[in-house]
Structure formats: C-alpha cells, structure tokens
Amino acid sequence: MLKQTDLAQDTETLAELKQVVHKLSRLLEISVTLNSTLDPERLLQFILDTATDVLDCSAASILLYDEKQGKLHFTAATGTDPKKLAEIPVPLDGSIAGTVFRENRPLVINDVESDPRHFGLVGQQIQFRPRSLVAVPMRIREKTTGVLEALNKRSGPFTQKDAQFLYVIASQAAVSINNSRLLQALQRTYDELNQLDKMKSNFMAIASHELRTPLGLILGYASFLQEKAHGELSEHASMVLNSALRLQTLVEDMTNMNLLKIGSTELMLAEIPIQIPVQSAHDRTKSTADAKNQRLTIQMPQTPLYINADVEKLELVFFNLLNNSVRYTPAQGEIRIQVDHKPGEVWVVVEDNGFGIPKDELANIFNEFYQVEDHMTRRYGGLGLGLAIARGLVELHGGRIWAESDGPGQGSRFTTVLPLLDGSS
Ligand code: ADP
C-alpha cells in the first residue's frame, strides 16, 4: 500500500514534470514561430511573451547593443512603458545588463536592489521595482549583440534552470532578430532602388517631353533652309538637320522605353504578313549600310506569313536590330535578315559578322541603358535602349527574343520569335 508521503511526493514530481513539459513545448513553439515571423515588432513581442510565460515572471525586456553609442538600448519590453524605456540608454559599466553583455555570461540575481551593479535610473523613470532578475547574453555567430532579461519571478527565486531556459530562448531570438534586421535592410535598399527607378523614369518623361517642341522647330527650319538655301548654307543646314534627326531618335527611344516601363504602350493590332515590317526595316537601314559599304541581304518566304501585330512597332524592333548590326560591324561587313516559317511560329534572324558580344554579356544587353562598352570609352553613341525596347515590344506581341555570339570579333545573331496567326501554321 502507498504511504501518504509517497503519494504527496509523486504528485509533486508529476506537477514538476508537467511544468517542464509545458516549458519544453513553449521552447519548441518558439523555434517554429520565430522562423516564420519576419515582422520585427511581432517578433520581439513574441519572444518576451514566451520568456515571461516559461519563466513565470511579471516582465521581460530585450536590450540591444548600439555600436555608435557604446550602450545598450531597450528595444522591447513587457509590463512597463516600452517607449519611455527606449529613451534610457543603459551603460555597459554600472549595470547588470551591461555586465552580462561584457562578460558574456548569464546572471541570476534574486535581490536586485541591493546589488551594486544595479542601474537604478531605469526603475525610477518608469516606476518599476525589480526584485529578482535573470539575464542572458544574446549571441549571433560568436558576437554578443544584446541581452534578454526576465524580471520578478511570481513564485520563489530565479534558478540556474531558469537561466538555461532563457538562454535557449535568447539564442533563437538573436538569430531571428538578425534575420529580421537583414530583411529590413534589404527592404530599405529595395525601396531606395524603386525610388531611384521612379526618378529616372520621371526624368526621361520630362526630358523627352521638353525636348520635343524645340526639336520640332529646329527640324522644321533646318529642312526649310536646306531646301531653299544654296551652296555652303545648304550644307550647314543639312548638318543641322542630320543632328536634329539623331536627337529625335534618342527622344523617341526615351519615350518608347518609358511607355513600355509604365505599361502604357498601345498596340494597333492588325493581321499583317511579317514580311511587311521586315522589308520596311531593311529599306530604312539600306542607305546607312551602303554608306559603310556593307552587304545587307534579306531572305524571306514568298508566301505571306500572317501575324497579329502593330506593324510600326515591329518595324521599330527589326530596325533597332539591323541598325545595331550596321553600327557594330566594320565597313565591308555583312548583315543578313532572314525570315523562317516554323510550326506555329515565325523566326526572324538578324545576323552580322561584326564585333560580336562577350558570352557573359548576352543576357545583359537587353537591360535598359546597358552597353557593353564602357561609358567613358565608348565609340558608337546611343543610349543603350534599342534592345530593351525591342524586347519589350516583342514580349507585348507574345514573342521572345535572344542574342547569340561566339564572342568578340565573331559576329552576332539576334533571333525574334513571334506566334503565327491560327491558319498560317
Ligand atoms: P545602344 O546600341 O544604343 O548602345 P542597344 O540596347 O541597342 O543600345 O544595345 C545594347 C548594347 O548591346 C550595345 O551598346 C552593344 O554593346 C551591344 N550590341 C547590340 N547589338 C550588337 C551587335 N549587332 N553586335 C555587337 N554588339 C551589339
């Protein structure tokens, strides 16, 4: 038969075991929650709630080290006024938290007010009397970053076991706080980049708008003068006209890029044979290729291959590709544009035997403003928008575009693929 004392002992052990199980399950919970919470405020609150619950105490706080000030700062706290606490920096010398931080070891103190290291100012400012305390360092990769404190145990004194439990919480918390900080920094950088991108788009919109009116005037007068004037004056007018036309292309590029970026490009779709924009782009490039003594050839099937497209926009795509080939191929070089019928698709290949492109740059050249040549040494002009515009327009037509090259000096090949209209395949 069981004696009364055995029964009492068993009940006590059972109660203790229950408590340990509760604490362990909270610790398990904390690792799951900490790994899935990225909102810093909720994260800190959860750490503190778990600490007060597991250690059965009335308050808890997290102090993080501020490297600039060389002091600890209350980053979160329960049971008191967290805003007021945040305003009181805690020195590394002359405070219990500071001692834990400096010596990098836990402290259990059950008579806080008579401890010489106690930093009384905090209690006075927020009218909170700390009786007992356990504090542990928070560490990330060998570096102490702060201190986690639990205060005023509800029943009895804090023990070393409490310090062990708090240490487990602090270790997990430190990693989560670090992750959350990294994420915040990443978010800030992302926001800044977005802001810069917006400013760039605004600048492009304003610049292209402001340039258009004076450019129209220059073009008008220059062509008038070129027609009416004679001799040297007419030659000068031609020079002005050509420069103004180049400027106009740049302004148009900026406008087109901006419209694509803000998703405002409007396509005037119609059922057209792909041969039409390809031929116009070829014809538009012919004179510049001739001026460099380059051989520009075109190969297309006789049968019209119908696509649903904006003819002007596609002409711009092929013009940009051909114009690049002319610019990036030396005199006497060869440039070819070829249309091929594939199942359900049409492939348009623009190929040259020019300067070629390093393999690791092939994907980058479709990014806006990207140029392989360094801006300081570049010889070929342009804004680095032609291919970005081409890609944007091709994708708006449900197609794809890519570049191939065997490297510098080996020529380049640009392939544009567009879906054929049903029935054309
Ligand atoms: P831009 O020609 O105005 O610089 P693009 O967007 O049309 O801008 O082209 C981006 C970059 O891709 C060019 O600066 C050039 O370095 C490279 N590139 C484009 N087409 C060719 C080509 N046919 N041969 C060699 N390099 C090319």
Short mmCIF file of C-alpha atoms and ligand atoms in Angstrom, two decimals:
data_model
loop_
_atom_site.label_atom_id
_atom_site.label_comp_id
_atom_site.label_asym_id
_atom_site.label_seq_id
_atom_site.Cartn_x
_atom_site.Cartn_y
_atom_site.Cartn_z
CA MET A 1 0.00 0.00 0.00
CA LEU A 2 1.22 3.52 -0.84
CA LYS A 3 2.15 5.72 2.04
CA GLN A 4 0.74 9.23 2.28
CA THR A 5 4.21 10.84 1.93
CA ASP A 6 4.99 8.81 -1.25
CA LEU A 7 1.71 9.97 -2.74
CA ALA A 8 2.49 13.60 -1.96
CA GLN A 9 5.98 13.21 -3.45
CA ASP A 10 4.61 11.61 -6.62
CA THR A 11 2.05 14.38 -7.04
CA GLU A 12 4.83 16.95 -6.66
CA THR A 13 7.06 15.19 -9.21
CA LEU A 14 4.12 14.95 -11.60
CA ALA A 15 3.44 18.66 -11.24
CA GLU A 16 7.12 19.45 -11.86
CA LEU A 17 7.17 17.18 -14.91
CA LYS A 18 4.06 18.88 -16.25
CA GLN A 19 5.80 22.22 -15.88
CA VAL A 20 8.92 21.03 -17.67
CA VAL A 21 6.78 19.61 -20.50
CA HIS A 22 4.98 22.95 -20.75
CA LYS A 23 8.28 24.82 -20.89
CA LEU A 24 9.73 22.47 -23.47
CA SER A 25 6.67 22.70 -25.68
CA ARG A 26 6.85 26.51 -25.47
CA LEU A 27 10.51 26.34 -26.50
CA LEU A 28 9.57 24.15 -29.45
CA GLU A 29 6.82 26.56 -30.34
CA ILE A 30 9.21 29.48 -30.18
CA SER A 31 11.56 27.97 -32.77
CA VAL A 32 8.66 27.40 -35.18
CA THR A 33 7.16 30.85 -34.66
CA LEU A 34 10.46 32.69 -34.72
CA ASN A 35 11.34 31.10 -38.01
CA SER A 36 8.07 32.12 -39.58
CA THR A 37 7.71 35.68 -38.20
CA LEU A 38 9.53 38.44 -40.00
CA ASP A 39 7.65 41.46 -38.68
CA PRO A 40 10.18 42.83 -36.14
CA GLU A 41 7.64 44.17 -33.64
CA ARG A 42 5.61 40.97 -33.51
CA LEU A 43 8.83 39.00 -33.27
CA LEU A 44 10.10 40.88 -30.22
CA GLN A 45 6.70 40.77 -28.55
CA PHE A 46 6.52 37.02 -29.06
CA ILE A 47 9.99 36.49 -27.57
CA LEU A 48 9.04 38.50 -24.48
CA ASP A 49 5.67 36.78 -24.04
CA THR A 50 7.34 33.38 -24.25
CA ALA A 51 10.04 34.39 -21.77
CA THR A 52 7.53 35.66 -19.18
CA ASP A 53 5.34 32.60 -19.63
CA VAL A 54 8.11 29.98 -19.50
CA LEU A 55 9.85 31.62 -16.52
CA ASP A 56 6.56 32.56 -14.78
CA CYS A 57 7.61 36.15 -14.17
CA SER A 58 5.96 39.55 -14.45
CA ALA A 59 8.19 41.34 -17.00
CA ALA A 60 10.85 40.81 -19.62
CA SER A 61 12.95 43.04 -21.83
CA ILE A 62 15.37 42.93 -24.73
CA LEU A 63 18.34 45.28 -24.79
CA LEU A 64 20.36 45.54 -27.99
CA TYR A 65 23.85 46.98 -28.27
CA ASP A 66 24.20 50.28 -30.11
CA GLU A 67 27.72 50.32 -31.57
CA LYS A 68 27.73 54.07 -32.22
CA GLN A 69 26.89 54.99 -28.63
CA GLY A 70 28.62 52.03 -26.99
CA LYS A 71 25.50 51.49 -24.86
CA LEU A 72 22.60 49.07 -24.56
CA HIS A 73 19.11 50.16 -25.57
CA PHE A 74 15.75 48.76 -24.58
CA THR A 75 14.38 47.52 -27.88
CA ALA A 76 11.30 45.86 -26.44
CA ALA A 77 9.77 45.32 -23.01
CA THR A 78 6.62 43.99 -21.40
CA GLY A 79 4.80 45.07 -18.30
CA THR A 80 6.15 48.65 -18.48
CA ASP A 81 6.16 51.66 -20.74
CA PRO A 82 8.33 50.49 -23.67
CA LYS A 83 8.51 53.96 -25.26
CA LYS A 84 9.86 55.55 -22.09
CA LEU A 85 12.29 52.68 -21.64
CA ALA A 86 13.60 53.11 -25.18
CA GLU A 87 14.76 56.61 -24.23
CA ILE A 88 17.03 55.40 -21.41
CA PRO A 89 20.40 54.12 -22.63
CA VAL A 90 21.98 51.55 -20.32
CA PRO A 91 25.76 51.82 -19.78
CA LEU A 92 27.98 48.74 -20.12
CA ASP A 93 29.68 49.63 -16.81
CA GLY A 94 27.46 50.04 -13.78
CA SER A 95 24.51 47.94 -14.91
CA ILE A 96 23.54 44.27 -14.60
CA ALA A 97 22.65 44.02 -18.30
CA GLY A 98 25.98 45.68 -19.16
CA THR A 99 27.84 43.11 -17.02
CA VAL A 100 26.05 40.23 -18.75
CA PHE A 101 26.91 41.80 -22.12
CA ARG A 102 30.58 42.47 -21.33
CA GLU A 103 31.27 39.19 -19.55
CA ASN A 104 29.12 37.27 -21.96
CA ARG A 105 27.58 35.01 -19.29
CA PRO A 106 24.16 34.67 -17.64
CA LEU A 107 23.45 36.22 -14.22
CA VAL A 108 20.79 35.18 -11.71
CA ILE A 109 20.14 37.84 -9.05
CA ASN A 110 17.37 37.46 -6.51
CA ASP A 111 17.94 40.71 -4.64
CA VAL A 112 18.36 43.22 -7.41
CA GLU A 113 18.10 46.46 -5.46
CA SER A 114 20.97 45.63 -3.14
CA ASP A 115 23.24 44.51 -6.00
CA PRO A 116 25.99 47.13 -6.55
CA ARG A 117 25.77 46.71 -10.34
CA HIS A 118 22.07 47.61 -10.38
CA PHE A 119 21.36 50.62 -12.65
CA GLY A 120 18.68 52.36 -10.57
CA LEU A 121 17.77 55.07 -13.08
CA VAL A 122 15.57 52.76 -15.13
CA GLY A 123 13.36 51.76 -12.21
CA GLN A 124 12.99 55.38 -11.07
CA GLN A 125 11.97 56.63 -14.53
CA ILE A 126 9.28 54.07 -15.17
CA GLN A 127 8.21 53.37 -11.57
CA PHE A 128 9.00 49.71 -11.66
CA ARG A 129 10.77 47.93 -8.82
CA PRO A 130 12.84 44.98 -9.94
CA ARG A 131 13.12 42.37 -7.18
CA SER A 132 14.60 39.37 -8.91
CA LEU A 133 16.19 39.01 -12.29
CA VAL A 134 17.77 36.58 -14.69
CA ALA A 135 19.69 37.97 -17.67
CA VAL A 136 21.41 36.14 -20.53
CA PRO A 137 23.53 37.31 -23.46
CA MET A 138 22.09 37.18 -26.97
CA ARG A 139 24.70 35.97 -29.42
CA ILE A 140 24.97 35.68 -33.18
CA ARG A 141 27.96 33.89 -34.64
CA GLU A 142 30.32 34.36 -31.68
CA LYS A 143 29.27 38.00 -31.28
CA THR A 144 27.20 39.26 -28.37
CA THR A 145 24.54 41.58 -29.74
CA GLY A 146 22.32 42.20 -26.74
CA VAL A 147 20.79 40.93 -23.51
CA LEU A 148 17.49 39.22 -22.71
CA GLU A 149 16.19 39.83 -19.19
CA ALA A 150 13.33 38.26 -17.22
CA LEU A 151 12.22 40.10 -14.06
CA ASN A 152 10.28 39.44 -10.87
CA LYS A 153 9.51 35.74 -10.70
CA ARG A 154 5.97 35.23 -9.44
CA SER A 155 6.77 32.39 -7.02
CA GLY A 156 10.13 31.84 -5.37
CA PRO A 157 13.58 32.84 -6.61
CA PHE A 158 15.01 32.50 -10.14
CA THR A 159 17.24 29.43 -10.54
CA GLN A 160 20.07 28.33 -12.86
CA LYS A 161 17.47 26.23 -14.68
CA ASP A 162 15.57 29.44 -15.46
CA ALA A 163 18.80 30.90 -16.84
CA GLN A 164 19.22 27.83 -19.05
CA PHE A 165 15.69 28.12 -20.45
CA LEU A 166 16.13 31.85 -21.06
CA TYR A 167 19.43 31.17 -22.77
CA VAL A 168 17.73 28.80 -25.25
CA ILE A 169 15.09 31.45 -25.98
CA ALA A 170 17.77 34.15 -26.36
CA SER A 171 19.82 32.09 -28.79
CA GLN A 172 16.89 31.52 -31.10
CA ALA A 173 15.69 35.09 -30.68
CA ALA A 174 19.08 36.54 -31.62
CA VAL A 175 19.10 34.69 -34.93
CA SER A 176 15.55 35.78 -35.72
CA ILE A 177 16.21 39.41 -34.81
CA ASN A 178 19.27 39.34 -37.04
CA ASN A 179 17.29 37.85 -39.93
CA SER A 180 14.55 40.40 -39.48
CA ARG A 181 17.12 43.23 -39.46
CA LEU A 182 18.75 41.91 -42.61
CA LEU A 183 15.36 41.70 -44.24
CA GLN A 184 14.57 45.27 -43.21
CA ALA A 185 17.88 46.48 -44.64
CA LEU A 186 17.14 44.59 -47.85
CA GLN A 187 13.65 46.11 -47.99
CA ARG A 188 15.11 49.61 -47.47
CA THR A 189 17.60 49.10 -50.29
CA TYR A 190 14.83 47.76 -52.50
CA ASP A 191 12.64 50.79 -51.72
CA GLU A 192 15.53 53.15 -52.44
CA LEU A 193 16.18 51.43 -55.76
CA ASN A 194 12.50 51.69 -56.62
CA GLN A 195 12.58 55.37 -55.77
CA LEU A 196 15.64 55.92 -57.96
CA ASP A 197 13.99 54.00 -60.78
CA LYS A 198 10.92 56.20 -60.47
CA MET A 199 13.08 59.34 -60.54
CA LYS A 200 14.85 58.05 -63.65
CA SER A 201 11.52 57.35 -65.38
CA ASN A 202 10.23 60.81 -64.42
CA PHE A 203 13.40 62.41 -65.71
CA MET A 204 13.09 60.54 -69.00
CA ALA A 205 9.43 61.52 -69.35
CA ILE A 206 10.12 65.20 -68.62
CA ALA A 207 13.29 65.37 -70.73
CA SER A 208 11.69 63.76 -73.77
CA HIS A 209 8.60 65.96 -73.44
CA GLU A 210 10.60 69.18 -73.03
CA LEU A 211 12.93 68.35 -75.92
CA ARG A 212 10.19 67.53 -78.38
CA THR A 213 8.88 71.08 -79.05
CA PRO A 214 12.25 72.84 -79.65
CA LEU A 215 13.39 69.84 -81.67
CA GLY A 216 10.31 70.11 -83.91
CA LEU A 217 11.16 73.76 -84.55
CA ILE A 218 14.81 73.01 -85.36
CA LEU A 219 13.79 70.22 -87.73
CA GLY A 220 11.26 72.47 -89.45
CA TYR A 221 13.67 75.40 -90.00
CA ALA A 222 16.61 73.20 -90.92
CA SER A 223 14.70 71.33 -93.63
CA PHE A 224 13.25 74.64 -94.91
CA LEU A 225 16.76 76.13 -95.12
CA GLN A 226 18.17 73.02 -96.71
CA GLU A 227 15.57 73.25 -99.47
CA LYS A 228 15.76 76.99 -100.06
CA ALA A 229 19.42 77.80 -99.46
CA HIS A 230 22.28 77.11 -101.84
CA GLY A 231 25.91 76.16 -101.55
CA GLU A 232 27.61 76.22 -98.17
CA LEU A 233 24.49 77.38 -96.35
CA SER A 234 22.54 74.39 -97.60
CA GLU A 235 25.35 72.06 -96.47
CA HIS A 236 25.26 73.57 -93.00
CA ALA A 237 21.51 73.20 -92.92
CA SER A 238 21.93 69.50 -93.81
CA MET A 239 24.32 69.04 -90.92
CA VAL A 240 21.89 70.66 -88.50
CA LEU A 241 19.07 68.56 -89.92
CA ASN A 242 21.00 65.30 -89.53
CA SER A 243 22.00 66.08 -85.95
CA ALA A 244 18.41 67.05 -85.13
CA LEU A 245 17.16 63.79 -86.66
CA ARG A 246 19.61 61.84 -84.49
CA LEU A 247 18.37 63.72 -81.45
CA GLN A 248 14.81 62.94 -82.46
CA THR A 249 15.60 59.19 -82.50
CA LEU A 250 17.05 59.45 -79.00
CA VAL A 251 13.99 61.32 -77.73
CA GLU A 252 11.71 58.72 -79.35
CA ASP A 253 13.73 55.94 -77.70
CA MET A 254 13.28 57.57 -74.30
CA THR A 255 9.55 57.98 -74.86
CA ASN A 256 9.10 54.40 -76.08
CA MET A 257 11.09 53.00 -73.16
CA ASN A 258 9.10 55.00 -70.66
CA LEU A 259 5.77 53.90 -72.11
CA LEU A 260 6.89 50.28 -72.00
CA LYS A 261 8.02 50.61 -68.40
CA ILE A 262 4.79 52.08 -67.15
CA GLY A 263 2.78 49.61 -69.22
CA SER A 264 1.21 52.32 -71.39
CA THR A 265 2.37 51.18 -74.81
CA GLU A 266 -0.65 50.89 -77.05
CA LEU A 267 -0.55 48.34 -79.84
CA MET A 268 -2.57 49.00 -83.01
CA LEU A 269 -3.07 45.34 -83.79
CA ALA A 270 -3.90 44.10 -87.27
CA GLU A 271 -3.46 40.90 -89.23
CA ILE A 272 -0.33 41.55 -91.27
CA PRO A 273 2.28 39.48 -93.09
CA ILE A 274 5.56 39.54 -91.12
CA GLN A 275 7.27 40.34 -94.42
CA ILE A 276 5.94 43.96 -94.31
CA PRO A 277 7.74 45.27 -91.17
CA VAL A 278 10.85 43.22 -92.03
CA GLN A 279 11.04 44.75 -95.52
CA SER A 280 10.46 48.32 -94.22
CA ALA A 281 13.16 47.94 -91.56
CA HIS A 282 15.52 46.63 -94.24
CA ASP A 283 14.73 49.54 -96.56
CA ARG A 284 15.20 52.07 -93.77
CA THR A 285 18.65 50.69 -92.94
CA LYS A 286 19.88 50.19 -96.51
CA SER A 287 21.37 53.65 -97.05
CA THR A 288 23.44 53.57 -93.82
CA ALA A 289 24.71 50.09 -94.64
CA ASP A 290 25.59 51.27 -98.17
CA ALA A 291 27.44 54.26 -96.74
CA LYS A 292 29.70 51.78 -94.88
CA ASN A 293 30.00 49.53 -97.92
CA GLN A 294 28.30 46.73 -96.02
CA ARG A 295 26.39 43.97 -97.75
CA LEU A 296 22.82 43.92 -96.41
CA THR A 297 20.78 40.96 -97.62
CA ILE A 298 17.23 39.83 -96.99
CA GLN A 299 15.73 36.32 -97.30
CA MET A 300 12.01 35.75 -96.84
CA PRO A 301 9.50 33.10 -97.96
CA GLN A 302 7.25 34.20 -100.85
CA THR A 303 4.05 33.11 -99.08
CA PRO A 304 2.81 35.77 -96.62
CA LEU A 305 3.14 34.63 -93.01
CA TYR A 306 0.33 36.29 -91.06
CA ILE A 307 0.74 37.56 -87.52
CA ASN A 308 -1.40 39.73 -85.29
CA ALA A 309 0.79 42.78 -84.76
CA ASP A 310 1.36 46.50 -84.69
CA VAL A 311 3.24 46.97 -87.93
CA GLU A 312 5.05 50.17 -86.88
CA LYS A 313 6.19 48.72 -83.56
CA LEU A 314 7.55 45.60 -85.23
CA GLU A 315 9.30 47.69 -87.85
CA LEU A 316 10.99 49.51 -84.96
CA VAL A 317 12.10 46.17 -83.44
CA PHE A 318 13.74 44.99 -86.69
CA PHE A 319 15.12 48.45 -87.41
CA ASN A 320 16.80 48.57 -83.99
CA LEU A 321 18.38 45.15 -84.62
CA LEU A 322 19.53 45.98 -88.15
CA ASN A 323 20.74 49.44 -87.16
CA ASN A 324 22.82 47.86 -84.38
CA SER A 325 24.31 45.39 -86.83
CA VAL A 326 25.30 48.25 -89.11
CA ARG A 327 26.85 50.19 -86.20
CA TYR A 328 28.64 47.26 -84.64
CA THR A 329 30.00 45.78 -87.88
CA PRO A 330 33.05 47.27 -89.62
CA ALA A 331 32.99 48.65 -93.15
CA GLN A 332 32.67 45.97 -95.84
CA GLY A 333 30.99 43.67 -93.34
CA GLU A 334 27.93 41.51 -93.95
CA ILE A 335 24.47 41.76 -92.43
CA ARG A 336 21.62 39.38 -93.16
CA ILE A 337 17.97 39.34 -92.17
CA GLN A 338 16.14 36.07 -92.66
CA VAL A 339 12.53 35.02 -92.07
CA ASP A 340 11.78 31.35 -91.41
CA HIS A 341 8.46 29.56 -91.08
CA LYS A 342 8.36 27.16 -88.07
CA PRO A 343 5.38 25.22 -86.67
CA GLY A 344 3.00 27.85 -85.24
CA GLU A 345 5.77 30.47 -85.23
CA VAL A 346 7.83 32.72 -87.39
CA TRP A 347 11.54 33.25 -86.69
CA VAL A 348 13.29 36.44 -87.77
CA VAL A 349 17.08 36.24 -87.56
CA VAL A 350 19.34 39.29 -87.86
CA GLU A 351 22.94 38.20 -88.24
CA ASP A 352 26.20 40.07 -88.80
CA ASN A 353 29.89 39.27 -88.98
CA GLY A 354 30.80 42.28 -86.82
CA PHE A 355 32.39 42.94 -83.46
CA GLY A 356 30.43 40.24 -81.62
CA ILE A 357 29.44 40.17 -77.94
CA PRO A 358 31.21 38.53 -74.97
CA LYS A 359 29.16 35.49 -73.89
CA ASP A 360 28.64 36.74 -70.34
CA GLU A 361 27.08 39.95 -71.69
CA LEU A 362 24.47 38.29 -73.92
CA ALA A 363 21.67 38.49 -71.35
CA ASN A 364 22.64 41.95 -70.03
CA ILE A 365 22.43 43.79 -73.35
CA PHE A 366 18.62 43.64 -73.21
CA ASN A 367 18.59 45.69 -69.99
CA GLU A 368 17.77 49.37 -70.39
CA PHE A 369 20.80 51.67 -70.64
CA TYR A 370 23.14 48.70 -70.77
CA GLN A 371 26.07 48.97 -73.14
CA VAL A 372 28.95 46.52 -73.36
CA GLU A 373 31.43 49.32 -73.97
CA ASP A 374 32.41 51.41 -71.02
CA HIS A 375 30.60 54.78 -70.99
CA MET A 376 33.90 56.65 -70.81
CA THR A 377 35.49 54.97 -73.82
CA ARG A 378 32.53 54.07 -75.99
CA ARG A 379 32.70 54.97 -79.66
CA TYR A 380 29.29 54.08 -81.03
CA GLY A 381 26.90 56.54 -79.37
CA GLY A 382 23.35 55.54 -78.44
CA LEU A 383 21.59 55.39 -75.10
CA GLY A 384 21.57 51.63 -74.61
CA LEU A 385 17.81 51.49 -75.10
CA GLY A 386 17.38 49.89 -78.54
CA LEU A 387 17.43 46.26 -77.40
CA ALA A 388 15.39 46.93 -74.24
CA ILE A 389 12.71 48.50 -76.42
CA ALA A 390 12.93 45.61 -78.89
CA ARG A 391 12.48 43.04 -76.12
CA GLY A 392 9.60 44.96 -74.52
CA LEU A 393 7.75 45.23 -77.84
CA VAL A 394 8.37 41.61 -78.84
CA GLU A 395 7.07 40.42 -75.48
CA LEU A 396 3.98 42.61 -75.86
CA HIS A 397 3.33 40.67 -79.07
CA GLY A 398 3.59 37.37 -77.16
CA GLY A 399 7.01 36.63 -78.64
CA ARG A 400 10.56 36.18 -77.43
CA ILE A 401 13.98 37.48 -78.44
CA TRP A 402 17.55 36.48 -77.65
CA ALA A 403 21.12 37.10 -78.73
CA GLU A 404 23.92 34.69 -79.62
CA SER A 405 27.58 35.30 -80.31
CA ASP A 406 30.75 33.25 -80.16
CA GLY A 407 32.47 36.22 -78.56
CA PRO A 408 34.38 39.37 -79.57
CA GLY A 409 35.19 39.53 -83.26
CA GLN A 410 32.88 36.59 -84.04
CA GLY A 411 29.72 38.43 -85.17
CA SER A 412 26.27 38.34 -83.55
CA ARG A 413 22.91 36.74 -84.17
CA PHE A 414 19.60 38.09 -82.84
CA THR A 415 16.54 35.83 -83.08
CA THR A 416 12.99 37.11 -82.72
CA VAL A 417 10.17 34.57 -82.50
CA LEU A 418 6.52 35.58 -82.95
CA PRO A 419 3.36 33.47 -82.86
CA LEU A 420 1.70 32.93 -86.23
CA LEU A 421 -2.00 33.55 -86.60
CA ASP A 422 -4.15 30.39 -86.48
CA GLY A 423 -4.35 29.01 -90.00
CA SER A 424 -0.93 30.34 -91.00
CA SER A 425 0.79 27.34 -89.43
P1 ADP B 1 22.94 51.07 -77.99
O1 ADP B 1 23.25 50.42 -79.28
O2 ADP B 1 22.27 52.38 -78.14
O3 ADP B 1 24.10 51.14 -77.06
P2 ADP B 1 21.19 48.78 -77.58
O4 ADP B 1 20.23 48.47 -76.49
O5 ADP B 1 20.68 48.76 -78.97
O6 ADP B 1 21.85 50.17 -77.22
O7 ADP B 1 22.38 47.74 -77.47
C1 ADP B 1 22.97 47.48 -76.21
C2 ADP B 1 24.42 47.03 -76.38
O8 ADP B 1 24.43 45.73 -76.99
C3 ADP B 1 25.24 47.90 -77.30
O9 ADP B 1 25.78 49.01 -76.60
C4 ADP B 1 26.31 46.93 -77.80
O10 ADP B 1 27.34 46.85 -76.83
C5 ADP B 1 25.59 45.58 -77.82
N1 ADP B 1 25.12 45.22 -79.18
C6 ADP B 1 23.87 45.32 -79.66
N2 ADP B 1 23.79 44.84 -80.92
C7 ADP B 1 25.01 44.42 -81.25
C8 ADP B 1 25.60 43.80 -82.42
N3 ADP B 1 24.89 43.55 -83.51
N4 ADP B 1 26.92 43.48 -82.37
C9 ADP B 1 27.66 43.72 -81.27
N5 ADP B 1 27.18 44.29 -80.15
C10 ADP B 1 25.87 44.64 -80.13
#
